[in-house]
């Protein structure tokens, strides 16, 4: 079996029409990498499953498909995909096509520069410099990011960006809970991991609709922020243990 350097994880719920062009872009962007693509159909009730099966039947290279009988959310989809992944690094992408796979090679180049170092990079987090969302969504995100930075001090300008490159081992050490994907930078830092911020492209959605409203995001985000703040304050893994020599 070929060694896999990076596993691309794509949670998808009702993303028919977005996945085929997105996967083609991933294939082209990673043509020179040992990679795999894992798409999690998170309880879709549109043509997502049929589109994925058609790609698999047509022999789309390195595609693996996982599925949920009902929607369990983005964090669960990512966690299940990470458990199944064979790559040393994970690249996460939203299934709506707004993240640009062409950014992944540059992010991988940055983690390669730190490999072999005692304190190597564990996470490269995307930062959408120019958002292609509605004005209301951009303002809601700006307010949420500002509140999160003040409370968690995670030094991350855009934690909601779905495009991240993260070491698989480091990701699986993080506590799993619903919506944990929104707090990956803060959790990585609290567990002693170094991270980098990488500017990335952002594109308009071409098909389907957003799965979250601004009010829903705000209510869930405040509740989760309190929980993550509590969790981080009680984590004592940011200082590594040192081996005592005889």
XYZ file of N, CA and C in Angstrom:
738
model
N 0.841 -1.194 0.000
C 0.000 0.000 0.000
C 0.877 1.245 0.000
N 0.565 2.216 -0.838
C 1.334 3.435 -0.951
C 1.260 4.240 0.347
N 2.423 4.740 0.780
C 2.423 5.638 1.925
C 1.687 6.918 1.544
N 0.857 7.387 2.447
C 0.071 8.605 2.200
C 0.651 9.726 3.047
N 1.020 10.821 2.407
C 1.568 11.959 3.140
C 0.457 12.845 3.677
N -0.569 13.105 2.860
C -1.653 13.990 3.293
C -3.001 13.388 2.921
N -3.895 13.396 3.886
C -5.277 12.966 3.674
C -6.157 14.205 3.638
N -6.900 14.381 2.563
C -7.802 15.516 2.426
C -9.175 15.097 2.950
N -9.661 15.791 3.968
C -10.922 15.443 4.621
C -11.984 16.458 4.238
N -13.107 15.970 3.696
C -14.165 16.868 3.228
C -15.506 16.421 3.805
N -16.012 17.097 4.821
C -17.372 16.818 5.280
C -18.366 17.444 4.305
N -19.414 16.709 3.972
C -20.354 17.217 2.958
C -21.779 16.850 3.348
N -22.615 17.845 3.445
C -24.046 17.617 3.668
C -24.819 18.418 2.629
N -25.517 17.706 1.769
C -26.297 18.328 0.689
C -25.437 19.263 -0.166
N -24.370 18.693 -0.706
C -23.447 19.460 -1.542
C -23.406 18.924 -2.979
N -24.513 18.356 -3.450
C -24.573 17.890 -4.829
C -24.311 19.065 -5.767
N -23.475 18.842 -6.751
C -23.111 19.886 -7.696
C -21.832 20.603 -7.338
N -21.439 20.544 -6.076
C -20.185 21.169 -5.652
C -19.026 20.179 -5.596
N -19.328 18.913 -5.345
C -18.264 17.966 -5.034
C -17.423 17.559 -6.242
N -18.056 17.321 -7.372
C -17.275 16.883 -8.537
C -16.221 17.908 -8.932
N -16.573 19.187 -9.135
C -15.515 20.156 -9.461
C -14.502 20.335 -8.339
N -14.947 20.240 -7.083
C -14.024 20.391 -5.961
C -12.997 19.261 -5.942
N -13.451 18.033 -6.124
C -12.530 16.896 -6.103
C -11.569 16.934 -7.284
N -12.032 17.412 -8.427
C -11.134 17.581 -9.572
C -10.036 18.591 -9.241
N -10.406 19.658 -8.539
C -9.410 20.656 -8.150
C -8.410 20.070 -7.157
N -8.887 19.273 -6.224
C -7.981 18.630 -5.270
C -7.003 17.726 -6.002
N -7.520 16.940 -6.934
C -6.659 16.019 -7.700
C -5.563 16.788 -8.432
N -5.921 17.889 -9.067
C -4.917 18.668 -9.801
C -3.916 19.325 -8.857
N -4.417 19.870 -7.739
C -3.531 20.567 -6.806
C -2.509 19.633 -6.175
N -2.897 18.376 -5.950
C -2.030 17.421 -5.254
C -1.491 16.345 -6.187
N -1.390 16.669 -7.457
C -0.919 15.681 -8.444
C 0.468 15.155 -8.106
N 1.289 15.963 -7.468
C 2.638 15.533 -7.137
C 2.801 15.007 -5.725
N 1.701 14.843 -4.997
C 1.751 14.391 -3.603
C 1.153 12.997 -3.452
N 1.686 12.241 -2.509
C 1.060 10.974 -2.112
C -0.117 11.338 -1.208
N -1.325 11.220 -1.749
C -2.482 11.710 -1.006
C -3.677 10.772 -1.163
N -4.678 11.008 -0.350
C -5.975 10.371 -0.472
C -7.032 11.427 -0.188
N -8.254 11.183 -0.634
C -9.365 12.102 -0.400
C -10.473 11.319 0.306
N -10.874 11.783 1.466
C -11.948 11.137 2.220
C -13.118 12.117 2.318
N -14.237 11.755 1.701
C -15.443 12.569 1.770
C -16.429 11.886 2.703
N -16.959 12.640 3.653
C -17.958 12.103 4.574
C -19.314 12.679 4.187
N -20.203 11.827 3.682
C -21.571 12.242 3.383
C -22.342 12.260 4.697
N -22.552 13.458 5.217
C -23.125 13.611 6.557
C -24.655 13.664 6.497
N -25.253 12.524 6.158
C -26.706 12.416 6.175
C -27.404 13.245 5.112
N -26.807 13.395 3.935
C -27.412 14.202 2.863
C -28.719 13.586 2.383
N -29.663 14.456 1.984
C -30.914 13.963 1.398
C -31.129 14.545 0.002
N -30.023 14.979 -0.619
C -30.107 15.416 -2.014
C -29.344 14.403 -2.870
N -28.662 14.834 -3.898
C -27.946 13.913 -4.774
C -26.494 13.717 -4.412
N -26.086 14.095 -3.201
C -24.679 13.984 -2.806
C -24.177 12.550 -2.872
N -24.907 11.619 -2.277
C -24.465 10.220 -2.254
C -24.349 9.657 -3.664
N -25.327 9.954 -4.521
C -25.292 9.454 -5.897
C -24.103 10.033 -6.653
N -23.820 11.311 -6.427
C -22.674 11.951 -7.102
C -21.361 11.302 -6.678
N -21.230 11.008 -5.392
C -20.010 10.367 -4.906
C -19.874 8.939 -5.440
N -20.980 8.201 -5.475
C -20.926 6.836 -5.997
C -20.547 6.840 -7.473
N -21.053 7.817 -8.219
C -20.721 7.912 -9.641
C -19.233 8.188 -9.829
N -18.672 9.047 -9.001
C -17.236 9.324 -9.090
C -16.421 8.080 -8.757
N -16.857 7.364 -7.733
C -16.150 6.140 -7.344
C -16.231 5.088 -8.440
N -17.402 4.921 -9.027
C -17.592 3.939 -10.091
C -16.772 4.292 -11.326
N -16.576 5.584 -11.552
C -15.795 6.029 -12.708
C -14.295 5.920 -12.466
N -13.928 5.463 -11.274
C -12.513 5.260 -10.977
C -11.774 6.500 -10.558
N -12.483 7.432 -9.899
C -11.801 8.647 -9.446
C -10.669 8.247 -8.506
N -9.453 8.708 -8.771
C -8.293 8.218 -8.020
C -8.293 8.632 -6.556
N -7.944 7.658 -5.705
C -7.658 7.910 -4.292
C -8.848 8.449 -3.506
N -10.050 8.173 -3.976
C -11.254 8.645 -3.290
C -11.787 7.566 -2.365
N -12.050 7.945 -1.120
C -12.696 7.077 -0.156
C -13.950 7.794 0.345
N -15.017 7.050 0.557
C -16.296 7.643 0.947
C -16.755 7.040 2.272
N -17.072 7.892 3.218
C -17.719 7.487 4.461
C -19.108 8.098 4.481
N -19.993 7.539 5.270
C -21.353 8.063 5.296
C -22.010 7.951 6.652
N -22.880 8.900 6.942
C -23.727 8.874 8.135
C -25.181 8.733 7.698
N -25.926 7.897 8.403
C -27.341 7.715 8.073
C -28.146 8.979 8.347
N -27.689 9.789 9.282
C -28.302 11.094 9.553
C -27.192 12.082 9.847
N -27.498 13.362 9.770
C -26.471 14.371 9.960
C -25.991 14.395 11.412
N -24.677 14.288 11.593
C -24.066 14.330 12.920
C -23.195 15.558 13.107
N -23.080 16.402 12.079
C -22.333 17.642 12.201
C -20.917 17.552 11.672
N -20.361 18.729 11.416
C -19.048 18.817 10.790
C -17.933 18.251 11.655
N -17.986 18.500 12.952
C -16.919 18.008 13.828
C -16.874 16.488 13.860
N -18.031 15.852 13.942
C -18.070 14.390 13.957
C -17.594 13.833 12.623
N -18.001 14.470 11.528
C -17.555 14.016 10.209
C -16.034 14.106 10.095
N -15.454 15.206 10.546
C -14.004 15.351 10.483
C -13.294 14.338 11.383
N -13.841 14.113 12.573
C -13.213 13.178 13.504
C -13.249 11.756 12.949
N -14.376 11.353 12.384
C -14.471 10.016 11.793
C -13.493 9.878 10.626
N -13.399 10.917 9.806
C -12.478 10.870 8.667
C -11.032 10.801 9.136
N -10.697 11.543 10.197
C -9.328 11.525 10.718
C -8.960 10.147 11.263
N -9.910 9.492 11.914
C -9.657 8.136 12.420
C -9.372 7.168 11.274
N -10.048 7.352 10.152
C -9.879 6.452 9.004
C -8.691 6.826 8.134
N -8.173 8.043 8.297
C -7.124 8.546 7.408
C -5.820 7.781 7.574
N -5.070 7.717 6.473
C -3.761 7.061 6.487
C -2.616 8.058 6.402
N -2.917 9.320 6.182
C -1.873 10.314 6.011
C -1.288 10.804 7.314
N -0.033 11.273 7.248
C 0.607 11.878 8.411
C 0.012 13.261 8.673
N -0.405 13.942 7.599
C -1.029 15.259 7.696
C -2.452 15.198 7.185
N -3.303 16.022 7.761
C -4.693 16.144 7.343
C -4.897 17.536 6.760
N -5.554 17.598 5.616
C -5.965 18.886 5.044
C -7.485 18.899 5.042
N -8.093 19.839 5.736
C -9.549 19.900 5.838
C -10.097 20.955 4.882
N -11.181 20.604 4.223
C -11.843 21.495 3.267
C -13.339 21.442 3.492
N -14.029 22.577 3.376
C -15.482 22.557 3.369
C -15.966 21.984 2.041
N -17.108 21.318 2.069
C -17.631 20.677 0.870
C -18.349 21.608 -0.079
N -18.470 22.897 0.272
C -19.238 23.819 -0.571
C -18.430 24.434 -1.706
N -17.126 24.134 -1.754
C -16.293 24.650 -2.832
C -15.768 26.050 -2.609
N -16.044 26.654 -1.462
C -15.565 28.013 -1.222
C -14.079 28.050 -0.863
N -13.558 26.976 -0.274
C -12.116 26.866 -0.058
C -11.443 26.472 -1.373
N -10.242 26.967 -1.598
C -9.516 26.702 -2.841
C -8.434 25.657 -2.599
N -8.554 24.454 -3.182
C -7.526 23.418 -2.994
C -6.147 23.835 -3.468
N -6.069 24.829 -4.344
C -4.764 25.295 -4.829
C -3.907 25.870 -3.713
N -4.520 26.191 -2.563
C -3.761 26.711 -1.420
C -3.056 25.608 -0.637
N -3.470 24.369 -0.801
C -2.926 23.285 0.028
C -1.422 23.092 -0.175
N -0.897 23.054 -1.412
C 0.554 22.850 -1.555
C 1.396 23.878 -0.809
N 0.987 25.142 -0.810
C 1.735 26.159 -0.078
C 1.703 25.927 1.417
N 0.576 25.426 1.928
C 0.469 25.132 3.354
C 1.328 23.927 3.719
N 1.367 22.939 2.843
C 2.221 21.772 3.086
C 3.692 22.155 3.058
N 4.047 23.103 2.205
C 5.440 23.550 2.154
C 5.867 24.144 3.483
N 4.948 24.801 4.150
C 5.281 25.414 5.436
C 5.468 24.367 6.529
N 4.667 23.301 6.514
C 4.879 22.277 7.547
C 6.136 21.471 7.244
N 6.462 21.293 5.968
C 7.679 20.563 5.622
C 8.910 21.298 6.152
N 8.843 22.610 6.206
C 9.973 23.376 6.704
C 10.228 23.182 8.181
N 9.252 22.626 8.896
C 9.403 22.445 10.340
C 9.596 20.988 10.732
N 9.495 20.070 9.786
C 9.597 18.658 10.143
C 11.009 18.316 10.606
N 11.082 17.459 11.586
C 12.371 17.084 12.141
C 12.825 17.979 13.277
N 12.124 19.082 13.496
C 12.444 19.972 14.610
C 11.685 19.529 15.855
N 12.292 19.733 16.997
C 11.672 19.295 18.255
C 10.332 19.987 18.482
N 10.232 21.230 18.036
C 8.984 21.978 18.211
C 8.411 22.330 16.839
N 8.195 21.318 16.034
C 7.678 21.534 14.690
C 6.246 22.042 14.688
N 5.834 22.548 13.547
C 4.479 23.063 13.387
C 3.474 21.916 13.427
N 2.405 22.105 14.151
C 1.330 21.113 14.217
C 0.111 21.531 13.392
N -0.024 22.835 13.117
C -1.208 23.334 12.432
C -0.847 24.541 11.570
N -1.349 24.540 10.329
C -1.338 25.731 9.490
C -2.799 26.073 9.242
N -3.227 27.204 9.767
C -4.638 27.599 9.698
C -4.840 28.632 8.600
N -5.830 28.405 7.748
C -6.124 29.336 6.686
C -6.766 30.608 7.202
N -6.462 31.716 6.534
C -7.067 33.007 6.854
C -7.630 33.588 5.564
N -8.963 33.683 5.497
C -9.629 34.202 4.310
C -9.505 35.723 4.292
N -8.562 36.211 3.520
C -8.300 37.650 3.491
C -9.480 38.415 2.912
N -10.065 37.880 1.845
C -11.185 38.547 1.190
C -12.374 37.592 1.158
N -13.289 37.754 2.109
C -14.431 36.860 2.232
C -15.420 37.046 1.088
N -15.977 35.930 0.615
C -16.970 35.948 -0.453
C -18.328 35.498 0.072
N -18.709 36.040 1.225
C -19.990 35.720 1.840
C -20.854 36.976 1.889
N -22.083 36.805 2.337
C -22.984 37.948 2.475
C -22.458 38.907 3.535
N -22.915 40.158 3.462
C -22.479 41.167 4.427
C -22.845 40.752 5.854
N -24.061 40.213 6.035
C -24.487 39.794 7.362
C -23.609 38.695 7.926
N -23.235 37.756 7.080
C -22.398 36.650 7.533
C -20.991 37.132 7.877
N -20.483 38.083 7.094
C -19.144 38.612 7.372
C -19.114 39.372 8.688
N -20.159 40.178 8.950
C -20.203 40.934 10.195
C -20.350 40.000 11.401
N -21.203 38.988 11.260
C -21.382 38.028 12.358
C -20.071 37.308 12.655
N -19.354 36.943 11.601
C -18.077 36.260 11.779
C -17.050 37.172 12.430
N -17.038 38.456 12.043
C -16.084 39.402 12.611
C -16.325 39.581 14.114
N -17.582 39.688 14.502
C -17.914 39.848 15.924
C -17.526 38.595 16.707
N -17.861 37.425 16.145
C -17.553 36.162 16.826
C -16.050 35.955 16.960
N -15.297 36.284 15.899
C -13.843 36.134 15.962
C -13.235 37.064 17.005
N -13.745 38.296 17.075
C -13.221 39.235 18.053
C -13.467 38.773 19.479
N -14.684 38.276 19.749
C -15.011 37.784 21.083
C -14.157 36.570 21.432
N -14.019 35.662 20.486
C -13.238 34.447 20.732
C -11.775 34.763 21.030
N -11.186 35.700 20.252
C -9.781 36.055 20.472
C -9.568 36.666 21.853
N -10.512 37.482 22.299
C -10.365 38.112 23.615
C -10.473 37.085 24.746
N -11.361 36.110 24.570
C -11.578 35.128 25.630
C -10.506 34.045 25.633
N -10.197 33.495 24.447
C -9.289 32.354 24.367
C -7.845 32.734 24.091
N -7.614 33.947 23.586
C -6.265 34.407 23.247
C -5.560 33.393 22.337
N -6.263 32.990 21.281
C -5.711 31.959 20.396
C -4.925 32.516 19.216
N -4.812 33.843 19.128
C -3.995 34.496 18.089
C -4.390 34.064 16.685
N -5.689 33.815 16.486
C -6.171 33.342 15.191
C -7.201 34.322 14.640
N -6.930 34.919 13.466
C -7.867 35.906 12.928
C -9.116 35.304 12.304
N -9.088 34.005 11.952
C -10.199 33.427 11.182
C -10.353 31.945 11.495
N -10.760 31.644 12.719
C -10.859 30.237 13.110
C -11.946 29.490 12.346
N -12.907 30.245 11.740
C -13.987 29.608 10.996
C -13.593 29.139 9.608
N -12.391 29.456 9.166
C -11.953 28.993 7.845
C -11.836 27.476 7.846
N -12.510 26.821 6.895
C -12.499 25.363 6.846
C -11.205 24.773 6.331
N -10.349 25.603 5.733
C -9.102 25.105 5.149
C -7.985 25.153 6.190
N -7.563 23.977 6.620
C -6.487 23.849 7.594
C -5.633 22.642 7.226
N -4.376 22.697 7.589
C -3.489 21.540 7.501
C -3.005 21.253 8.906
N -3.246 20.040 9.385
C -2.969 19.700 10.780
C -2.366 18.303 10.864
N -1.430 18.143 11.737
C -0.835 16.830 11.951
C -1.907 15.881 12.501
N -2.027 14.718 11.884
C -3.089 13.782 12.287
C -2.969 13.392 13.748
N -1.770 13.070 14.198
C -1.585 12.654 15.587
C -1.998 13.759 16.549
N -1.646 14.997 16.205
C -2.009 16.125 17.067
C -3.523 16.326 17.092
N -4.167 16.170 15.937
C -5.628 16.324 15.880
C -6.328 15.280 16.737
N -5.891 14.039 16.657
C -6.564 12.970 17.393
C -6.309 13.040 18.896
N -5.323 13.824 19.308
C -5.109 14.019 20.753
C -6.076 15.050 21.333
N -6.694 15.852 20.476
C -7.595 16.896 20.972
C -8.883 16.275 21.500
N -9.521 16.918 22.488
C -10.816 16.405 22.967
C -11.867 16.538 21.870
N -12.629 15.488 21.677
C -13.695 15.526 20.670
C -15.006 15.972 21.323
N -15.689 16.908 20.694
C -17.045 17.296 21.083
C -17.672 17.976 19.876
N -18.976 18.071 19.858
C -19.667 18.708 18.745
C -19.224 20.169 18.630
N -18.949 20.603 17.424
C -18.476 21.955 17.102
C -17.024 22.206 17.490
N -16.282 21.157 17.842
C -14.886 21.373 18.224
C -14.045 21.882 17.056
N -14.517 21.675 15.815
C -13.721 22.124 14.662
C -13.529 23.637 14.653
N -14.417 24.373 15.320
C -14.304 25.834 15.354
C -13.233 26.315 16.332
N -12.712 25.412 17.146
C -11.755 25.804 18.182
C -10.420 25.071 18.047
N -10.144 24.511 16.890
C -8.912 23.737 16.703
C -7.666 24.559 17.016
N -7.528 25.801 16.529
C -6.309 26.554 16.863
C -6.097 26.730 18.365
N -7.155 27.097 19.092
C -7.019 27.292 20.536
C -6.640 25.990 21.234
N -7.235 24.883 20.814
C -6.939 23.596 21.443
C -5.521 23.129 21.126
N -5.085 23.346 19.901
C -3.714 22.977 19.524
C -2.704 23.766 20.368
N -2.924 25.067 20.485
C -2.000 25.898 21.267
C -1.976 25.472 22.730
N -3.142 25.139 23.276
C -3.192 24.761 24.681
C -2.517 23.427 24.931
N -2.429 22.604 23.898
C -1.734 21.322 24.026
C -0.259 21.435 23.642
N 0.230 22.661 23.570
C 1.650 22.865 23.344
C 2.081 22.846 21.900
N 1.144 22.854 20.958
C 1.486 22.791 19.540
C 1.705 24.167 18.938
N 2.674 24.274 18.046
C 2.911 25.518 17.325
C 2.021 25.571 16.095
N 1.626 26.775 15.689
C 0.804 26.915 14.497
C 1.232 28.143 13.713
N 0.846 28.147 12.444
C 1.088 29.267 11.553
C -0.232 29.691 10.928
N -0.328 30.957 10.565
C -1.486 31.477 9.842
C -1.078 31.651 8.376
N -1.908 31.188 7.475
C -1.590 31.225 6.048
C -2.733 31.886 5.286
N -2.488 32.986 4.556
C -3.566 33.614 3.781
C -4.039 32.703 2.654
N -5.361 32.581 2.509
C -5.918 31.679 1.499
C -7.021 32.374 0.704
N -7.289 31.816 -0.453
C -8.343 32.304 -1.323
C -9.714 31.885 -0.776
N -10.727 32.659 -1.080
C -12.101 32.319 -0.698
C -13.004 32.642 -1.867
N -13.968 31.755 -2.147
C -14.760 31.879 -3.364
C -16.250 31.842 -3.047
N -17.063 32.399 -3.923
C -18.516 32.325 -3.706
C -19.005 30.881 -3.842
N -20.047 30.571 -3.115
C -20.699 29.262 -3.262
C -21.404 29.216 -4.612
N -21.246 28.097 -5.346
C -21.848 27.965 -6.673
C -23.166 27.195 -6.650
N -23.334 26.292 -5.701
C -24.547 25.480 -5.629
C -24.911 25.247 -4.171
N -26.199 24.954 -3.924
C -26.649 24.677 -2.568
C -26.744 25.932 -1.721
N -27.014 25.719 -0.433
C -27.177 26.835 0.501
C -26.368 26.561 1.762
N -26.048 27.635 2.481
C -25.320 27.503 3.728
C -26.155 26.712 4.737
N -25.484 25.926 5.581
C -26.188 25.074 6.547
C -26.445 25.768 7.869
N -25.906 26.986 8.052
C -26.057 27.681 9.330
C -26.569 29.096 9.096
N -27.480 29.535 9.964
C -27.890 30.932 9.970
C -27.045 31.709 10.962
N -27.047 33.041 10.828
C -26.214 33.863 11.706
C -26.625 33.734 13.167
N -27.945 33.700 13.441
C -28.409 33.581 14.823
C -28.028 32.227 15.401
N -28.196 31.179 14.605
C -27.840 29.838 15.084
C -26.352 29.763 15.408
N -25.513 30.309 14.538
C -24.071 30.319 14.780
C -23.753 31.051 16.089
N -24.408 32.200 16.306
C -24.116 33.009 17.485
C -24.480 32.274 18.771
N -25.673 31.680 18.806
C -26.132 31.013 20.021
C -25.267 29.798 20.352
N -25.005 28.979 19.341
C -24.169 27.801 19.560
C -22.753 28.218 19.917
N -22.249 29.267 19.228
C -20.884 29.704 19.460
C -20.643 30.200 20.868
N -21.583 30.946 21.428
C -21.428 31.459 22.798
C -21.420 30.315 23.798
N -22.320 29.374 23.619
C -22.386 28.213 24.518
C -21.077 27.421 24.467
N -20.597 27.158 23.236
C -19.362 26.390 23.069
C -18.151 27.157 23.588
N -18.140 28.469 23.391
C -17.013 29.274 23.848
C -16.835 29.152 25.357
N -17.934 29.168 26.087
C -17.861 28.999 27.542
C -17.273 27.633 27.899
N -17.724 26.600 27.187
C -17.223 25.261 27.466
C -15.746 25.107 27.138
N -15.320 25.664 26.008
C -13.916 25.557 25.616
C -13.034 26.354 26.562
N -13.525 27.513 26.991
C -12.768 28.310 27.962
C -12.537 27.508 29.239
N -13.575 26.866 29.732
C -13.449 26.011 30.926
C -12.456 24.886 30.685
N -12.559 24.234 29.508
C -11.696 23.101 29.190
C -10.231 23.524 29.133
N -9.967 24.637 28.478
C -8.587 25.102 28.322
C -7.982 25.484 29.663
N -8.772 26.120 30.517
C -8.254 26.529 31.822
C -7.865 25.329 32.682
N -8.420 24.174 32.373
C -8.112 22.986 33.166
C -7.202 22.013 32.437
N -6.620 22.459 31.343
C -5.655 21.647 30.610
C -4.256 22.035 31.051
N -3.438 21.050 31.325
C -2.069 21.305 31.756
C -1.086 20.559 30.852
N -1.359 20.586 29.555
C -0.518 19.854 28.612
C 0.292 20.784 27.722
N 0.329 22.082 28.052
C 1.057 23.022 27.222
C 2.554 23.036 27.517
N 2.961 22.405 28.623
C 4.380 22.299 28.956
C 4.791 20.835 28.831
N 5.756 20.523 27.957
C 6.113 19.120 27.743
C 6.852 18.534 28.939
N 6.719 17.220 29.133
C 7.479 16.518 30.165
C 8.901 16.292 29.665
N 9.855 16.450 30.520
C 11.264 16.254 30.169
C 11.754 14.952 30.766
N 12.466 14.188 29.965
C 13.024 12.925 30.459
C 14.184 13.201 31.401
N 14.172 12.555 32.541
C 15.252 12.729 33.540
C 16.305 11.667 33.292
N 17.510 12.094 32.987
C 18.591 11.155 32.714
C 19.276 10.748 34.017
N 19.776 9.529 34.013
C 20.502 9.029 35.190
C 21.846 9.744 35.332
